[in-house]
Coordinates of C-alpha atoms and ligand atoms in Angstrom, one line a residue:
X1036 CA -23.7 -2.2 -16.8
X1037 CA -22.1 1.0 -15.6
X1038 CA -25.0 3.5 -15.5
X1039 CA -25.0 7.1 -14.7
X1040 CA -24.4 7.7 -11.0
X1041 CA -27.2 9.1 -8.9
X1042 CA -26.1 11.0 -5.8
X1043 CA -27.7 10.6 -2.4
X1044 CA -27.5 13.3 0.2
X1045 CA -27.1 12.6 3.8
X1046 CA -26.9 14.3 7.1
X1047 CA -24.3 12.9 9.5
X1048 CA -25.7 11.6 12.8
X1049 CA -23.4 10.2 15.4
X1050 CA -25.9 9.6 18.1
X1051 CA -26.8 6.1 16.8
X1052 CA -23.3 4.5 17.1
X1053 CA -24.3 2.0 19.8
X1054 CA -27.4 0.9 18.0
X1055 CA -25.7 -0.2 14.8
X1056 CA -22.5 -2.1 14.3
X1057 CA -20.7 -1.9 11.0
X1058 CA -20.0 -5.3 9.4
X1059 CA -17.2 -4.9 6.9
X1060 CA -15.3 -7.3 4.7
X1061 CA -12.5 -6.2 2.3
X1062 CA -11.4 -7.6 -1.0
X1063 CA -8.0 -6.5 -2.2
X1064 CA -6.6 -7.0 -5.7
X1065 CA -2.9 -6.8 -6.2
X1066 CA -1.0 -7.1 -9.5
X1067 CA 2.1 -9.3 -9.1
X1068 CA 5.4 -8.0 -10.6
X1069 CA 6.4 -11.2 -12.3
X1070 CA 8.5 -10.8 -15.5
X1071 CA 5.8 -12.3 -17.7
X1072 CA 2.0 -12.4 -17.7
X1073 CA -0.1 -15.0 -16.0
X1074 CA -0.9 -17.4 -18.9
X1075 CA 1.4 -16.3 -21.7
X1076 CA 5.0 -15.2 -22.4
X1077 CA 4.1 -11.5 -22.9
X1078 CA 6.1 -9.0 -20.8
X1079 CA 4.2 -8.0 -17.6
X1080 CA 4.8 -4.2 -17.8
X1081 CA 1.6 -2.4 -18.1
X1082 CA 2.7 0.8 -16.4
X1083 CA 6.0 1.5 -18.2
X1084 CA 4.9 1.2 -21.8
X1085 CA 3.8 4.2 -23.8
X1086 CA 2.1 2.3 -26.7
X1087 CA -1.2 0.7 -26.0
X1088 CA -1.6 -3.0 -27.0
X1089 CA 2.2 -3.4 -27.2
X1090 CA 2.6 -6.4 -25.0
X1091 CA 0.0 -8.7 -26.4
X1092 CA -0.3 -12.1 -28.0
X1093 CA -3.2 -14.5 -29.1
X1094 CA -3.5 -15.7 -25.5
X1095 CA -4.0 -12.4 -23.7
X1096 CA -6.0 -11.0 -26.6
X1097 CA -8.4 -14.0 -26.2
X1098 CA -8.1 -15.2 -29.8
X1099 CA -9.8 -18.5 -30.5
X1100 CA -7.6 -21.6 -30.1
X1101 CA -4.9 -19.9 -28.1
X1102 CA -3.9 -22.0 -25.1
X1103 CA -2.9 -20.7 -21.7
X1104 CA 0.1 -22.0 -19.6
X1105 CA 0.2 -21.0 -16.0
X1106 CA 3.0 -18.9 -14.7
X1107 CA 4.8 -20.9 -12.0
X1108 CA 6.4 -17.9 -10.3
X1109 CA 3.0 -16.2 -9.9
X1110 CA 1.6 -19.4 -8.2
X1111 CA 4.7 -19.5 -5.9
X1112 CA 4.3 -15.8 -5.0
X1113 CA 0.6 -16.3 -4.2
X1114 CA 1.4 -19.2 -1.9
X1115 CA 4.2 -17.1 -0.3
X1116 CA 1.6 -14.4 0.5
X1117 CA -0.7 -17.0 1.8
X1118 CA 2.0 -18.2 4.2
X1119 CA 2.8 -14.7 5.3
X1120 CA -0.9 -14.3 6.2
X1121 CA -0.9 -17.5 8.2
X1122 CA -3.1 -19.4 5.6
X1123 CA -3.5 -23.1 5.1
X1124 CA -2.1 -23.9 1.6
X1125 CA -4.4 -26.3 -0.3
X1126 CA -2.5 -29.3 -1.6
X1127 CA -4.8 -29.4 -4.6
X1128 CA -5.9 -26.3 -6.5
X1129 CA -7.3 -25.4 -9.8
X1130 CA -8.2 -22.6 -12.1
X1131 CA -11.8 -21.9 -13.1
X1132 CA -13.5 -19.8 -15.8
X1133 CA -15.6 -16.9 -14.5
X1134 CA -18.0 -15.8 -17.2
X1135 CA -19.2 -12.3 -17.7
X1136 CA -19.4 -9.9 -20.7
X1137 CA -17.4 -6.7 -20.8
X1138 CA -15.3 -5.2 -23.6
X1139 CA -12.1 -5.3 -21.4
X1140 CA -12.4 -9.1 -21.2
X1141 CA -11.8 -10.5 -24.7
X1142 CA -12.4 -14.2 -24.0
X1143 CA -15.8 -13.5 -22.4
X1144 CA -14.5 -15.1 -19.2
X1145 CA -11.8 -14.4 -16.7
X1146 CA -9.5 -17.2 -15.5
X1147 CA -9.8 -17.2 -11.8
X1148 CA -10.2 -19.6 -8.9
X1149 CA -13.6 -20.6 -7.5
X1150 CA -13.8 -23.4 -4.9
X1151 CA -10.2 -24.5 -4.7
X1152 CA -8.0 -21.4 -4.2
X1153 CA -4.3 -21.7 -3.3
X1154 CA -4.7 -20.4 0.2
X1155 CA -7.5 -20.3 2.9
X1156 CA -8.1 -19.4 6.5
X1157 CA -5.4 -16.9 7.4
X1158 CA -5.4 -14.0 9.9
X1159 CA -4.1 -10.4 10.1
X1160 CA -3.8 -8.8 13.5
X1161 CA -4.9 -5.2 14.0
X1162 CA -5.0 -3.0 17.1
X1163 CA -8.8 -3.4 17.1
X1164 CA -8.6 -7.2 17.0
X1165 CA -7.8 -10.0 14.5
X1166 CA -9.3 -10.1 11.0
X1167 CA -9.8 -13.5 9.4
X1168 CA -8.5 -14.1 5.8
X1169 CA -11.1 -16.2 4.0
X1170 CA -8.9 -16.9 0.9
X1171 CA -6.0 -15.8 -1.3
X1172 CA -6.5 -16.7 -4.9
X1173 CA -4.9 -16.0 -8.2
X1174 CA -6.5 -14.8 -11.4
X1175 CA -5.7 -12.6 -14.5
X1176 CA -6.3 -8.9 -14.8
X1177 CA -8.5 -7.5 -17.5
X1178 CA -7.6 -5.0 -20.2
X1179 CA -8.2 -1.3 -19.6
X1180 CA -10.9 0.9 -21.1
X1181 CA -10.0 4.5 -21.9
X1182 CA -12.9 6.9 -22.5
X1183 CA -11.8 9.9 -24.6
X1184 CA -12.5 12.2 -27.5
X1185 CA -11.0 11.3 -30.9
X1186 CA -11.7 13.7 -33.8
X1187 CA -14.5 15.4 -31.7
X1188 CA -16.3 12.1 -31.0
X1189 CA -16.6 10.4 -27.7
X1190 CA -15.1 6.9 -28.0
X1191 CA -14.0 4.1 -25.8
X1192 CA -10.6 2.7 -26.5
X1193 CA -9.2 -0.6 -25.2
X1194 CA -5.6 -1.2 -24.1
X1195 CA -4.7 -4.9 -23.6
X1196 CA -1.2 -4.3 -22.1
X1197 CA -2.8 -5.1 -18.7
X1198 CA -4.8 -8.1 -20.0
X1199 CA -3.5 -11.3 -18.4
X1200 CA -1.3 -9.6 -15.7
X1201 CA -1.3 -11.9 -12.7
X1202 CA -3.7 -10.6 -10.1
X1203 CA -3.9 -11.9 -6.5
X1204 CA -7.1 -11.4 -4.6
X1205 CA -7.1 -11.4 -0.8
X1206 CA -10.6 -11.7 0.8
X1207 CA -11.3 -11.1 4.5
X1208 CA -14.1 -12.4 6.7
X1209 CA -16.6 -9.7 7.7
X1210 CA -14.6 -9.1 10.9
X1211 CA -14.0 -5.4 10.4
X1212 CA -16.1 -3.0 12.5
X1213 CA -14.9 0.5 11.7
X1214 CA -13.4 2.6 8.9
X1215 CA -10.2 3.0 11.0
X1216 CA -9.8 -0.7 11.3
X1217 CA -10.3 -1.2 7.6
X1218 CA -7.6 1.4 6.9
X1219 CA -5.2 -0.2 9.4
X1220 CA -5.7 -3.7 7.8
X1221 CA -5.3 -2.4 4.3
X1222 CA -2.0 -0.6 5.2
X1223 CA -0.7 -3.7 6.9
X1224 CA -1.6 -5.9 4.0
X1225 CA 0.2 -3.5 1.7
X1226 CA 3.3 -3.6 3.9
X1227 CA 3.3 -7.4 4.0
X1228 CA 3.0 -7.7 0.2
X1229 CA 5.6 -5.0 -0.5
X1230 CA 8.0 -6.6 1.9
X1231 CA 7.6 -10.0 0.2
X1232 CA 8.8 -8.2 -3.0
X1233 CA 6.0 -9.7 -5.1
X1234 CA 4.2 -6.5 -6.1
X1235 CA 4.8 -2.8 -6.2
X1236 CA 1.3 -2.2 -4.8
X1237 CA 1.1 1.1 -6.7
X1238 CA -2.3 2.4 -5.7
X1239 CA -2.2 5.4 -7.9
X1240 CA -1.7 3.3 -11.0
X1241 CA -4.2 0.7 -10.0
X1242 CA -1.6 -2.0 -9.0
X1243 CA -3.5 -2.3 -5.7
X1244 CA -7.3 -1.9 -5.6
X1245 CA -9.6 -2.0 -2.7
X1246 CA -13.2 -3.0 -2.3
X1247 CA -15.3 -3.0 0.8
X1248 CA -18.6 -4.8 1.6
X1249 CA -20.4 -2.8 4.1
X1250 CA -23.6 -3.3 6.1
X1251 CA -24.9 -2.5 9.5
X1252 CA -26.1 -4.8 12.1
X1253 CA -28.9 -3.5 14.3
X1254 CA -28.8 -3.9 18.1
X1255 CA -32.0 -2.5 19.5
X1256 CA -30.6 -2.6 23.1
X1257 CA -27.2 -1.2 22.0
X1258 CA -23.8 -3.0 22.1
X1259 CA -20.4 -1.9 23.3
X1260 CA -17.8 -2.3 20.7
X1261 CA -18.2 -6.0 19.9
X1262 CA -15.0 -7.4 18.5
X1263 CA -14.5 -10.3 16.2
X1264 CA -16.6 -12.4 14.0
X1265 CA -20.4 -12.0 13.8
X1266 CA -22.5 -15.2 13.9
X1267 CA -23.7 -16.3 10.5
X1268 CA -27.4 -16.1 11.4
X1269 CA -27.2 -12.6 12.6
X1270 CA -25.6 -11.1 9.5
X1271 CA -27.5 -8.2 8.0
X1272 CA -29.8 -9.2 5.0
X1273 CA -28.1 -6.7 2.6
X1274 CA -24.7 -5.5 1.7
X1275 CA -23.3 -2.5 -0.2
X1276 CA -20.2 -3.0 -2.2
X1277 CA -17.9 0.0 -2.4
X1278 CA -15.7 -0.5 -5.5
X1279 CA -12.4 0.6 -7.0
X1280 CA -10.9 2.5 -4.1
X1281 CA -7.3 3.6 -4.8
X1282 CA -6.1 5.1 -1.5
X1283 CA -6.2 4.3 2.2
X1284 CA -7.7 7.7 2.9
X1285 CA -10.5 7.2 0.4
X1286 CA -11.2 3.8 1.9
X1287 CA -11.6 5.3 5.3
X1288 CA -13.7 8.2 4.2
X1289 CA -15.9 6.1 1.9
X1290 CA -16.7 3.6 4.7
X1291 CA -17.4 6.5 7.1
X1292 CA -19.8 8.0 4.6
X1293 CA -21.5 4.6 3.9
X1294 CA -22.0 3.9 7.6
X1295 CA -23.7 7.2 8.1
X1296 CA -25.8 6.8 5.0
X1297 CA -27.0 3.3 5.9
X1298 CA -27.8 4.4 9.5
X1299 CA -30.1 7.1 8.1
X1300 CA -31.9 4.6 5.9
X1301 CA -32.2 2.0 8.8
X1302 CA -33.3 4.7 11.2
X1303 CA -36.2 5.6 8.8
X1304 CA -37.4 2.0 9.0
X1305 CA -36.1 0.9 5.6
X1306 CA -33.4 -1.5 4.4
X1307 CA -30.5 -0.1 2.2
X1308 CA -30.6 -1.5 -1.3
X1309 CA -28.1 -4.2 -2.2
X1310 CA -25.9 -2.4 -4.7
X1311 CA -22.5 -1.5 -5.9
X1312 CA -21.4 2.1 -5.2
X1313 CA -18.4 4.2 -6.1
X1314 CA -16.6 6.9 -4.1
X1315 CA -16.3 10.5 -5.3
X1316 CA -13.3 11.9 -3.6
X1317 CA -14.0 15.5 -4.6
X1318 CA -17.4 15.6 -3.0
X1319 CA -16.6 12.9 -0.4
X1320 CA -19.7 10.9 -1.1
X1321 CA -20.5 7.5 -2.4
X1322 CA -22.8 7.0 -5.4
X1323 CA -24.8 4.3 -7.0
X1324 CA -23.0 2.4 -9.8
X1325 CA -25.3 -0.5 -10.3
X1326 CA -28.0 -2.3 -8.3
X1327 CA -27.9 -6.1 -8.1
X1328 CA -31.2 -7.8 -8.1
X1329 CA -29.5 -11.0 -7.0
X1330 CA -25.9 -12.5 -7.0
X1331 CA -24.5 -12.6 -10.5
X1332 CA -24.3 -16.0 -12.1
X1333 CA -20.8 -16.4 -13.4
X1334 CA -21.3 -20.0 -14.5
X1335 CA -18.0 -21.0 -13.0
X1336 CA -16.4 -24.3 -14.2
X1337 CA -12.9 -25.7 -14.2
X1338 CA -10.8 -24.3 -17.1
X1339 CA -10.3 -27.4 -19.3
X1340 CA -7.1 -25.9 -20.8
X1341 CA -5.3 -25.8 -17.4
X1342 CA -4.5 -28.9 -15.4
X1343 CA -5.2 -28.9 -11.6
X1344 CA -2.2 -27.9 -9.5
X1345 CA -0.8 -30.1 -6.8
X1346 CA 1.2 -28.3 -4.2
X1347 CA 3.6 -31.0 -3.0
X1348 CA 5.4 -30.9 0.4
X1349 CA 8.7 -30.6 -1.4
X1350 CA 7.5 -27.7 -3.6
X1351 CA 6.1 -26.0 -0.5
X1352 CA 9.4 -26.3 1.4
X1353 CA 11.2 -24.8 -1.6
X1354 CA 8.9 -21.8 -1.4
X1355 CA 9.4 -21.5 2.3
X1356 CA 13.2 -21.5 1.9
X1357 CA 12.9 -18.3 -0.1
X1358 CA 11.1 -16.5 2.7
X1359 CA 12.6 -13.3 4.2
X1360 CA 13.1 -12.8 7.9
X1361 CA 9.8 -11.6 9.5
X1362 CA 9.4 -7.8 9.1
X1363 CA 8.7 -7.1 12.8
X1364 CA 11.4 -9.5 14.0
X1365 CA 13.9 -7.8 11.8
X1366 CA 13.0 -4.3 13.0
X1367 CA 13.3 -5.5 16.6
X1368 CA 16.7 -7.1 15.9
X1369 CA 17.9 -3.9 14.2
X1370 CA 17.0 -2.0 17.3
X1371 CA 19.0 -4.4 19.5
X1372 CA 22.0 -4.9 17.2
X1373 CA 22.4 -1.4 15.7
X1374 CA 20.3 0.8 17.9
X1375 CA 18.1 1.8 14.9
X1376 CA 14.7 3.1 16.0
X1377 CA 11.7 1.5 14.3
X1378 CA 9.8 4.8 13.7
X1379 CA 12.8 6.2 11.7
X1380 CA 13.7 3.2 9.6
X1381 CA 10.2 1.9 8.9
X1382 CA 9.4 4.7 6.4
X1383 CA 12.7 4.3 4.5
X1384 CA 12.2 0.9 2.9
X1385 CA 9.4 -1.3 1.6
X1386 CA 10.8 -4.5 0.2
X1387 CA 12.9 -7.3 1.8
X1388 CA 15.7 -6.7 -0.7
X1389 CA 15.7 -3.0 0.3
X1390 CA 15.9 -4.2 3.9
X1391 CA 18.8 -6.4 3.0
X1392 CA 20.6 -3.4 1.5
X1393 CA 20.1 -1.5 4.9
X1394 CA 21.3 -4.6 6.7
X1395 CA 24.6 -4.6 4.7
X1396 CA 25.0 -0.8 5.3
X1397 CA 24.4 -1.1 9.1
X1398 CA 26.9 -3.9 9.3
X1399 CA 29.5 -1.7 7.6
X1400 CA 28.7 1.4 9.6
X1401 CA 29.0 -0.6 12.7
X1402 CA 32.3 -2.1 11.8
X1403 CA 33.7 1.3 11.0
X1404 CA 32.3 2.5 14.3
X1405 CA 30.2 5.2 12.7
X1406 CA 27.0 6.5 14.3
X1407 CA 24.0 4.9 12.7
X1408 CA 21.5 7.2 14.4
X1409 CA 23.3 10.2 12.9
X1410 CA 23.4 8.5 9.6
X1411 CA 19.6 7.9 9.5
X1412 CA 19.1 11.5 10.5
X1413 CA 21.2 12.8 7.7
X1414 CA 19.4 10.4 5.3
X1415 CA 15.9 11.7 6.3
X1416 CA 17.1 15.3 5.8
X1417 CA 18.6 14.3 2.5
X1418 CA 22.0 15.5 3.4
X1419 CA 23.6 12.4 1.9
X1420 CA 23.6 12.8 -1.8
X1421 CA 23.4 9.2 -2.9
X1422 CA 20.6 7.1 -4.3
X1423 CA 19.2 4.7 -1.8
X1424 CA 19.3 1.0 -2.9
X1425 CA 21.1 1.9 -6.2
X1426 CA 24.5 3.1 -4.9
X1427 CA 26.5 0.6 -2.9
X1428 CA 26.7 0.9 0.9
X1429 CA 30.5 1.6 0.5
X1430 CA 29.7 4.7 -1.7
X1431 CA 27.1 5.9 0.7
X1432 CA 29.6 5.6 3.6
X1433 CA 32.1 7.8 1.8
X1434 CA 29.3 10.4 1.3
X1435 CA 28.3 10.1 4.9
X1436 CA 31.9 10.8 6.0
X1437 CA 32.0 13.8 3.7
X1438 CA 28.7 15.1 5.1
X1439 CA 29.8 14.8 8.7
X1440 CA 33.4 15.9 8.5
X1441 CA 34.0 18.9 10.8
X1442 CA 36.9 21.3 10.2
X1443 CA 39.1 22.3 13.0
X1444 CA 38.2 26.0 13.5
X1445 CA 39.1 27.7 16.8
X1446 CA 36.7 30.0 18.7
X1447 CA 39.3 32.8 18.4
X1448 CA 39.0 32.5 14.6
X1449 CA 35.2 32.5 14.8
X1450 CA 34.5 35.3 17.3
X1451 CA 35.4 38.3 15.1
X1452 CA 33.3 36.9 12.2
X1453 CA 30.3 36.4 14.4
X1454 CA 30.7 39.9 15.8
X1455 CA 30.6 41.3 12.3
X1456 CA 27.5 39.2 11.3
X1457 CA 25.7 40.3 14.5
X1458 CA 26.5 43.9 13.9
X1459 CA 25.3 43.9 10.3
X1460 CA 22.1 42.0 11.1
X1461 CA 20.6 43.8 14.1
X1462 CA 17.0 43.0 13.0
X1463 CA 17.7 39.2 13.0
X1464 CA 19.2 39.5 16.4
X1465 CA 16.2 41.4 17.7
X1466 CA 13.9 38.8 16.1
X1467 CA 15.7 36.0 17.8
X1468 CA 15.5 37.7 21.1
X1469 CA 11.8 38.3 20.7
X1470 CA 11.2 34.6 20.2
X1471 CA 11.6 33.9 16.5
X1472 CA 14.1 31.1 17.0
X1473 CA 14.2 30.0 13.4
X1474 CA 16.3 33.1 12.7
X1475 CA 19.2 31.2 14.1
X1476 CA 19.4 29.2 10.9
X1477 CA 20.0 32.4 9.0
X1478 CA 22.7 33.7 11.3
X1479 CA 24.5 30.3 11.3
X1480 CA 24.3 30.3 7.5
X1481 CA 25.8 33.8 7.3
X1482 CA 28.7 32.8 9.6
X1483 CA 29.4 29.7 7.5
X1484 CA 29.4 31.7 4.3
X1485 CA 32.2 33.9 5.8
X1486 CA 34.2 31.0 7.3
X1487 CA 33.9 28.7 4.3
X1488 CA 34.5 25.7 6.5
X1489 CA 32.3 23.0 7.9
X1490 CA 31.4 23.6 11.6
X1491 CA 28.9 21.7 13.7
X1492 CA 25.6 23.6 13.8
X1493 CA 25.2 23.0 17.6
X1494 CA 28.6 24.4 18.5
X1495 CA 28.1 27.5 16.3
X1496 CA 24.6 28.2 17.7
X1497 CA 25.9 28.0 21.3
X1498 CA 28.8 30.3 20.4
X1499 CA 26.4 32.9 18.8
X1500 CA 24.0 32.8 21.7
X1501 CA 26.9 33.4 24.1
X1502 CA 27.7 36.5 22.2
X1503 CA 24.3 38.1 22.4
X1504 CA 24.4 41.0 24.7
Ligands
ZN3088 ZN1 0.2 -12.4 -24.2

């Protein structure tokens, strides 16, 4: 199934851009952070357990006769994500068995959703144009294969801690037309999911995995940046699946490489082979993993052990009640109410509960008439020695006051000390005068060491400069 990769060389050629338009669809898998697994009571904690096969039971080991029970929270979170992506929520949904054989799948089938997923027809906006969301469905993750040497022999080991972890799949329409747009979409999707507090989206550990379907549409006359959805009849007659991408950068680079590689093949009058390829980050190339003669037949059928699920209006309104304030709306409101700039705060939190923590803090800072901008600045420069989201806002305010307290030191007291520092450090003074402005940090540091009091950097700097002769 997973054969030895063959590597294809390519020579980049950017002259053909207008002749070929990339047609790209993305599939994103995300592990939900529910307390228990999808169809059993085992703890869902595959990343923080040192022993393999620790959180397992007959259900997630696929033992005969074991019966699955669906995790209600996982279903609610999938619907929540669907709502955040503007999807229609199907009132009737069901789980299906997807059959294929692989050692990390003990039952010989994966419980997934085929023709009745929980959510359909959503949309994500990007700066290049909207991207349609075909579906959001729920399935179970597989176990993990580990290839290593034991007693000098190459062996494959299986860890089932991950087997049965709830896995959401978000599938887009082939509306993406560049590597940059794919990256922007994937980042935005991650932000939406993190903010909903339903997954850690840890890409390094495999908690969020990306796949891209890439092909090129030929336009003999050339087109100018066509945006939107290609017509069904004009879709290319092949597609290349780029699998298991675990970073936004690799996604962008992998697609860029693929587009160039496919252009080369099309330009020579051939059609690229329909296949699955991997991305090698070290060499920055894609390589053949397996070629598909035709679409795999998974023999989908409804799982007889799991009843269909009816999403009633009252259940749906329950789920909606639990919805956080929209991410963008919130950031705009923070700007209005607290004067917090988006570009500073955006990088400091991910989940809605972390946002709630900041909200509480901002309210308190404001009521104590403390400068929020200065606070964020100190936070970014790690001058406030507290743990974000763990320590209470009250504790952080105490630390903030300590960090910003300024001692009352007169200029008369400072001038002789500065004089002494300038005399003992003539090289630093000369450096500063010749343009090496960063030397000021050193001079200020020297003065502060002598004074042993807290003085505002700006004031001290101005005083030192005034004393340069
Ligand atoms: Zn289990």
